[in-house]
């Protein structure tokens, strides 16, 4: 296989990083401060949109192969996708209501703590979900598919994404990867993406990741 990172690992690493940041920020949030609540709400809105797209791509391109190998094997995963959509929407609705509570309301800190716990329950559930995909589904696919079939799924996932979504998802992955993984991903991207999109990706990734880490990646690529 020309791309040696497993099908799920890169994007799931990016999701774990994103959710970990949300948990830390939620734990520090002063729910009497509207701007802090709006930051959380914006992040959940973004993650909901990302998750919808991510689940759709899995269901369009990965699950048909899984269902061929294990009849009915994708059903529980797709049900969990829907459950996670609803959990995210519920939390966004909760934050919208919190914004309307007067800052001096005596129970606002308790309501904020309840939101924090709900976010952690979602993350716990989601981490178990993606662990199952990586520890079970990934092995099923690899054991019963050729390298070319797995790469074909990966290429279909890349091709189905609008340019901005693909750029953002690859940036999310790069920010969570170690240097050898990032080099592998960028090498693959350089060979498969239009030059303008690759340049956009590297510019965005450099800004998102930070100069020190990006310099390490560029040095490993031989582009320093």
GROMACS .gro file of C-alpha atoms in nm:
model
  224
    1UNK     CA    1   0.000   0.000   0.000
    2UNK     CA    2   0.145   0.339  -0.096
    3UNK     CA    3  -0.002   0.512   0.212
    4UNK     CA    4   0.097   0.328   0.527
    5UNK     CA    5  -0.128   0.503   0.783
    6UNK     CA    6  -0.438   0.294   0.864
    7UNK     CA    7  -0.772   0.407   0.724
    8UNK     CA    8  -0.915   0.551   1.046
    9UNK     CA    9  -0.612   0.649   1.250
   10UNK     CA   10  -0.526   0.993   1.114
   11UNK     CA   11  -0.866   1.157   1.128
   12UNK     CA   12  -0.944   0.997   1.464
   13UNK     CA   13  -0.620   1.134   1.608
   14UNK     CA   14  -0.730   1.476   1.493
   15UNK     CA   15  -1.072   1.432   1.652
   16UNK     CA   16  -0.920   1.321   1.982
   17UNK     CA   17  -0.699   1.630   1.988
   18UNK     CA   18  -0.997   1.856   1.914
   19UNK     CA   19  -1.219   1.699   2.179
   20UNK     CA   20  -0.941   1.705   2.439
   21UNK     CA   21  -0.900   2.078   2.382
   22UNK     CA   22  -1.275   2.128   2.420
   23UNK     CA   23  -1.282   1.938   2.749
   24UNK     CA   24  -0.996   2.144   2.893
   25UNK     CA   25  -1.153   2.471   2.781
   26UNK     CA   26  -1.496   2.368   2.912
   27UNK     CA   27  -1.343   2.286   3.250
   28UNK     CA   28  -1.197   2.638   3.266
   29UNK     CA   29  -1.508   2.814   3.137
   30UNK     CA   30  -1.672   3.081   3.350
   31UNK     CA   31  -2.033   3.036   3.242
   32UNK     CA   32  -2.117   3.391   3.350
   33UNK     CA   33  -1.892   3.513   3.066
   34UNK     CA   34  -2.085   3.513   2.740
   35UNK     CA   35  -1.775   3.513   2.519
   36UNK     CA   36  -1.645   3.195   2.682
   37UNK     CA   37  -1.979   3.021   2.638
   38UNK     CA   38  -1.993   3.131   2.274
   39UNK     CA   39  -1.645   2.983   2.213
   40UNK     CA   40  -1.772   2.645   2.333
   41UNK     CA   41  -2.089   2.678   2.128
   42UNK     CA   42  -1.890   2.762   1.815
   43UNK     CA   43  -1.660   2.463   1.866
   44UNK     CA   44  -1.956   2.228   1.910
   45UNK     CA   45  -2.123   2.371   1.598
   46UNK     CA   46  -1.804   2.309   1.403
   47UNK     CA   47  -1.761   1.959   1.544
   48UNK     CA   48  -2.124   1.872   1.466
   49UNK     CA   49  -2.077   1.976   1.101
   50UNK     CA   50  -1.747   1.786   1.087
   51UNK     CA   51  -1.902   1.477   1.246
   52UNK     CA   52  -2.195   1.476   1.003
   53UNK     CA   53  -1.957   1.483   0.709
   54UNK     CA   54  -1.724   1.227   0.868
   55UNK     CA   55  -2.009   0.983   0.938
   56UNK     CA   56  -2.148   1.026   0.587
   57UNK     CA   57  -1.811   0.947   0.431
   58UNK     CA   58  -1.774   0.634   0.643
   59UNK     CA   59  -2.124   0.520   0.556
   60UNK     CA   60  -2.079   0.585   0.182
   61UNK     CA   61  -1.735   0.435   0.132
   62UNK     CA   62  -1.629   0.219   0.428
   63UNK     CA   63  -1.950   0.055   0.543
   64UNK     CA   64  -2.041  -0.110   0.211
   65UNK     CA   65  -1.711  -0.299   0.228
   66UNK     CA   66  -1.763  -0.383   0.595
   67UNK     CA   67  -2.119  -0.504   0.529
   68UNK     CA   68  -1.994  -0.724   0.246
   69UNK     CA   69  -1.746  -0.891   0.480
   70UNK     CA   70  -1.970  -0.895   0.790
   71UNK     CA   71  -2.340  -0.876   0.696
   72UNK     CA   72  -2.506  -0.624   0.927
   73UNK     CA   73  -2.168  -0.525   1.067
   74UNK     CA   74  -2.221  -0.153   1.007
   75UNK     CA   75  -2.567  -0.126   1.163
   76UNK     CA   76  -2.465  -0.057   1.523
   77UNK     CA   77  -2.198   0.190   1.409
   78UNK     CA   78  -2.451   0.388   1.208
   79UNK     CA   79  -2.693   0.390   1.501
   80UNK     CA   80  -2.418   0.534   1.719
   81UNK     CA   81  -2.351   0.801   1.456
   82UNK     CA   82  -2.711   0.915   1.493
   83UNK     CA   83  -2.691   0.902   1.872
   84UNK     CA   84  -2.379   1.119   1.868
   85UNK     CA   85  -2.547   1.369   1.634
   86UNK     CA   86  -2.830   1.404   1.885
   87UNK     CA   87  -2.595   1.439   2.182
   88UNK     CA   88  -2.409   1.719   2.007
   89UNK     CA   89  -2.731   1.899   1.916
   90UNK     CA   90  -2.855   1.868   2.274
   91UNK     CA   91  -2.535   2.026   2.408
   92UNK     CA   92  -2.555   2.313   2.160
   93UNK     CA   93  -2.916   2.374   2.264
   94UNK     CA   94  -2.809   2.367   2.629
   95UNK     CA   95  -2.542   2.632   2.569
   96UNK     CA   96  -2.792   2.848   2.383
   97UNK     CA   97  -3.017   2.838   2.691
   98UNK     CA   98  -2.723   2.907   2.923
   99UNK     CA   99  -2.649   3.227   2.729
  100UNK     CA  100  -2.995   3.353   2.826
  101UNK     CA  101  -2.948   3.301   3.201
  102UNK     CA  102  -2.855   3.618   3.394
  103UNK     CA  103  -2.489   3.608   3.505
  104UNK     CA  104  -2.587   3.654   3.869
  105UNK     CA  105  -2.834   3.364   3.870
  106UNK     CA  106  -2.740   3.151   4.174
  107UNK     CA  107  -2.758   2.816   3.996
  108UNK     CA  108  -2.565   2.914   3.681
  109UNK     CA  109  -2.236   2.759   3.805
  110UNK     CA  110  -2.419   2.431   3.870
  111UNK     CA  111  -2.582   2.440   3.527
  112UNK     CA  112  -2.239   2.501   3.376
  113UNK     CA  113  -2.098   2.204   3.565
  114UNK     CA  114  -2.382   1.987   3.434
  115UNK     CA  115  -2.293   2.093   3.080
  116UNK     CA  116  -1.927   2.008   3.146
  117UNK     CA  117  -2.026   1.660   3.262
  118UNK     CA  118  -2.251   1.612   2.957
  119UNK     CA  119  -1.963   1.706   2.729
  120UNK     CA  120  -1.740   1.452   2.902
  121UNK     CA  121  -2.006   1.182   2.868
  122UNK     CA  122  -2.026   1.254   2.496
  123UNK     CA  123  -1.649   1.239   2.459
  124UNK     CA  124  -1.631   0.913   2.656
  125UNK     CA  125  -1.895   0.759   2.431
  126UNK     CA  126  -1.731   0.889   2.116
  127UNK     CA  127  -1.386   0.766   2.217
  128UNK     CA  128  -1.525   0.416   2.267
  129UNK     CA  129  -1.692   0.440   1.925
  130UNK     CA  130  -1.376   0.529   1.738
  131UNK     CA  131  -1.174   0.278   1.939
  132UNK     CA  132  -1.409   0.006   1.812
  133UNK     CA  133  -1.364   0.126   1.455
  134UNK     CA  134  -0.985   0.121   1.486
  135UNK     CA  135  -0.944  -0.196   1.692
  136UNK     CA  136  -1.212  -0.413   1.525
  137UNK     CA  137  -1.342  -0.269   1.198
  138UNK     CA  138  -0.996  -0.172   1.075
  139UNK     CA  139  -0.870  -0.529   1.127
  140UNK     CA  140  -1.172  -0.678   0.953
  141UNK     CA  141  -1.114  -0.455   0.652
  142UNK     CA  142  -0.740  -0.520   0.636
  143UNK     CA  143  -0.772  -0.895   0.682
  144UNK     CA  144  -1.034  -0.936   0.408
  145UNK     CA  145  -0.923  -0.672   0.157
  146UNK     CA  146  -0.624  -0.614  -0.065
  147UNK     CA  147  -0.402  -0.311  -0.021
  148UNK     CA  148  -0.542  -0.179  -0.349
  149UNK     CA  149  -0.901  -0.209  -0.223
  150UNK     CA  150  -0.818  -0.018   0.097
  151UNK     CA  151  -0.637   0.252  -0.101
  152UNK     CA  152  -0.935   0.277  -0.335
  153UNK     CA  153  -1.163   0.346  -0.036
  154UNK     CA  154  -0.920   0.610   0.089
  155UNK     CA  155  -0.903   0.776  -0.253
  156UNK     CA  156  -1.282   0.781  -0.282
  157UNK     CA  157  -1.302   0.952   0.058
  158UNK     CA  158  -1.052   1.214  -0.056
  159UNK     CA  159  -1.231   1.273  -0.387
  160UNK     CA  160  -1.576   1.308  -0.229
  161UNK     CA  161  -1.478   1.600  -0.006
  162UNK     CA  162  -1.504   1.964  -0.115
  163UNK     CA  163  -1.161   2.125  -0.134
  164UNK     CA  164  -1.206   2.331   0.182
  165UNK     CA  165  -1.329   2.030   0.383
  166UNK     CA  166  -1.040   1.816   0.261
  167UNK     CA  167  -0.791   2.089   0.349
  168UNK     CA  168  -0.940   2.132   0.697
  169UNK     CA  169  -0.954   1.757   0.765
  170UNK     CA  170  -0.595   1.703   0.654
  171UNK     CA  171  -0.488   1.998   0.870
  172UNK     CA  172  -0.672   1.845   1.165
  173UNK     CA  173  -0.485   1.519   1.107
  174UNK     CA  174  -0.146   1.684   1.068
  175UNK     CA  175  -0.186   1.874   1.396
  176UNK     CA  176  -0.228   1.548   1.588
  177UNK     CA  177   0.035   1.334   1.414
  178UNK     CA  178   0.395   1.263   1.501
  179UNK     CA  179   0.657   1.381   1.253
  180UNK     CA  180   0.694   1.053   1.055
  181UNK     CA  181   0.315   1.027   1.020
  182UNK     CA  182   0.291   1.389   0.907
  183UNK     CA  183   0.564   1.330   0.650
  184UNK     CA  184   0.376   1.026   0.518
  185UNK     CA  185   0.052   1.221   0.490
  186UNK     CA  186   0.213   1.521   0.320
  187UNK     CA  187   0.401   1.295   0.077
  188UNK     CA  188   0.074   1.128  -0.017
  189UNK     CA  189  -0.106   1.464  -0.043
  190UNK     CA  190   0.164   1.614  -0.265
  191UNK     CA  191   0.128   1.325  -0.507
  192UNK     CA  192  -0.251   1.328  -0.521
  193UNK     CA  193  -0.377   1.683  -0.464
  194UNK     CA  194  -0.380   1.968  -0.716
  195UNK     CA  195  -0.083   2.195  -0.651
  196UNK     CA  196  -0.301   2.490  -0.548
  197UNK     CA  197  -0.484   2.279  -0.290
  198UNK     CA  198  -0.157   2.133  -0.159
  199UNK     CA  199  -0.014   2.483  -0.120
  200UNK     CA  200  -0.331   2.594   0.061
  201UNK     CA  201  -0.307   2.290   0.289
  202UNK     CA  202   0.056   2.353   0.383
  203UNK     CA  203  -0.004   2.724   0.445
  204UNK     CA  204  -0.300   2.650   0.671
  205UNK     CA  205  -0.124   2.363   0.848
  206UNK     CA  206   0.183   2.578   0.918
  207UNK     CA  207  -0.037   2.840   1.082
  208UNK     CA  208  -0.247   2.587   1.274
  209UNK     CA  209   0.039   2.369   1.397
  210UNK     CA  210   0.283   2.647   1.486
  211UNK     CA  211   0.629   2.737   1.355
  212UNK     CA  212   0.843   2.507   1.570
  213UNK     CA  213   0.652   2.189   1.491
  214UNK     CA  214   0.609   2.285   1.127
  215UNK     CA  215   0.985   2.342   1.094
  216UNK     CA  216   1.045   1.990   1.228
  217UNK     CA  217   0.804   1.846   0.970
  218UNK     CA  218   0.958   2.046   0.686
  219UNK     CA  219   1.307   1.937   0.789
  220UNK     CA  220   1.198   1.573   0.782
  221UNK     CA  221   1.049   1.629   0.437
  222UNK     CA  222   1.379   1.775   0.321
  223UNK     CA  223   1.221   2.111   0.243
  224UNK     CA  224   1.396   2.325   0.503
   0.00000   0.00000   0.00000
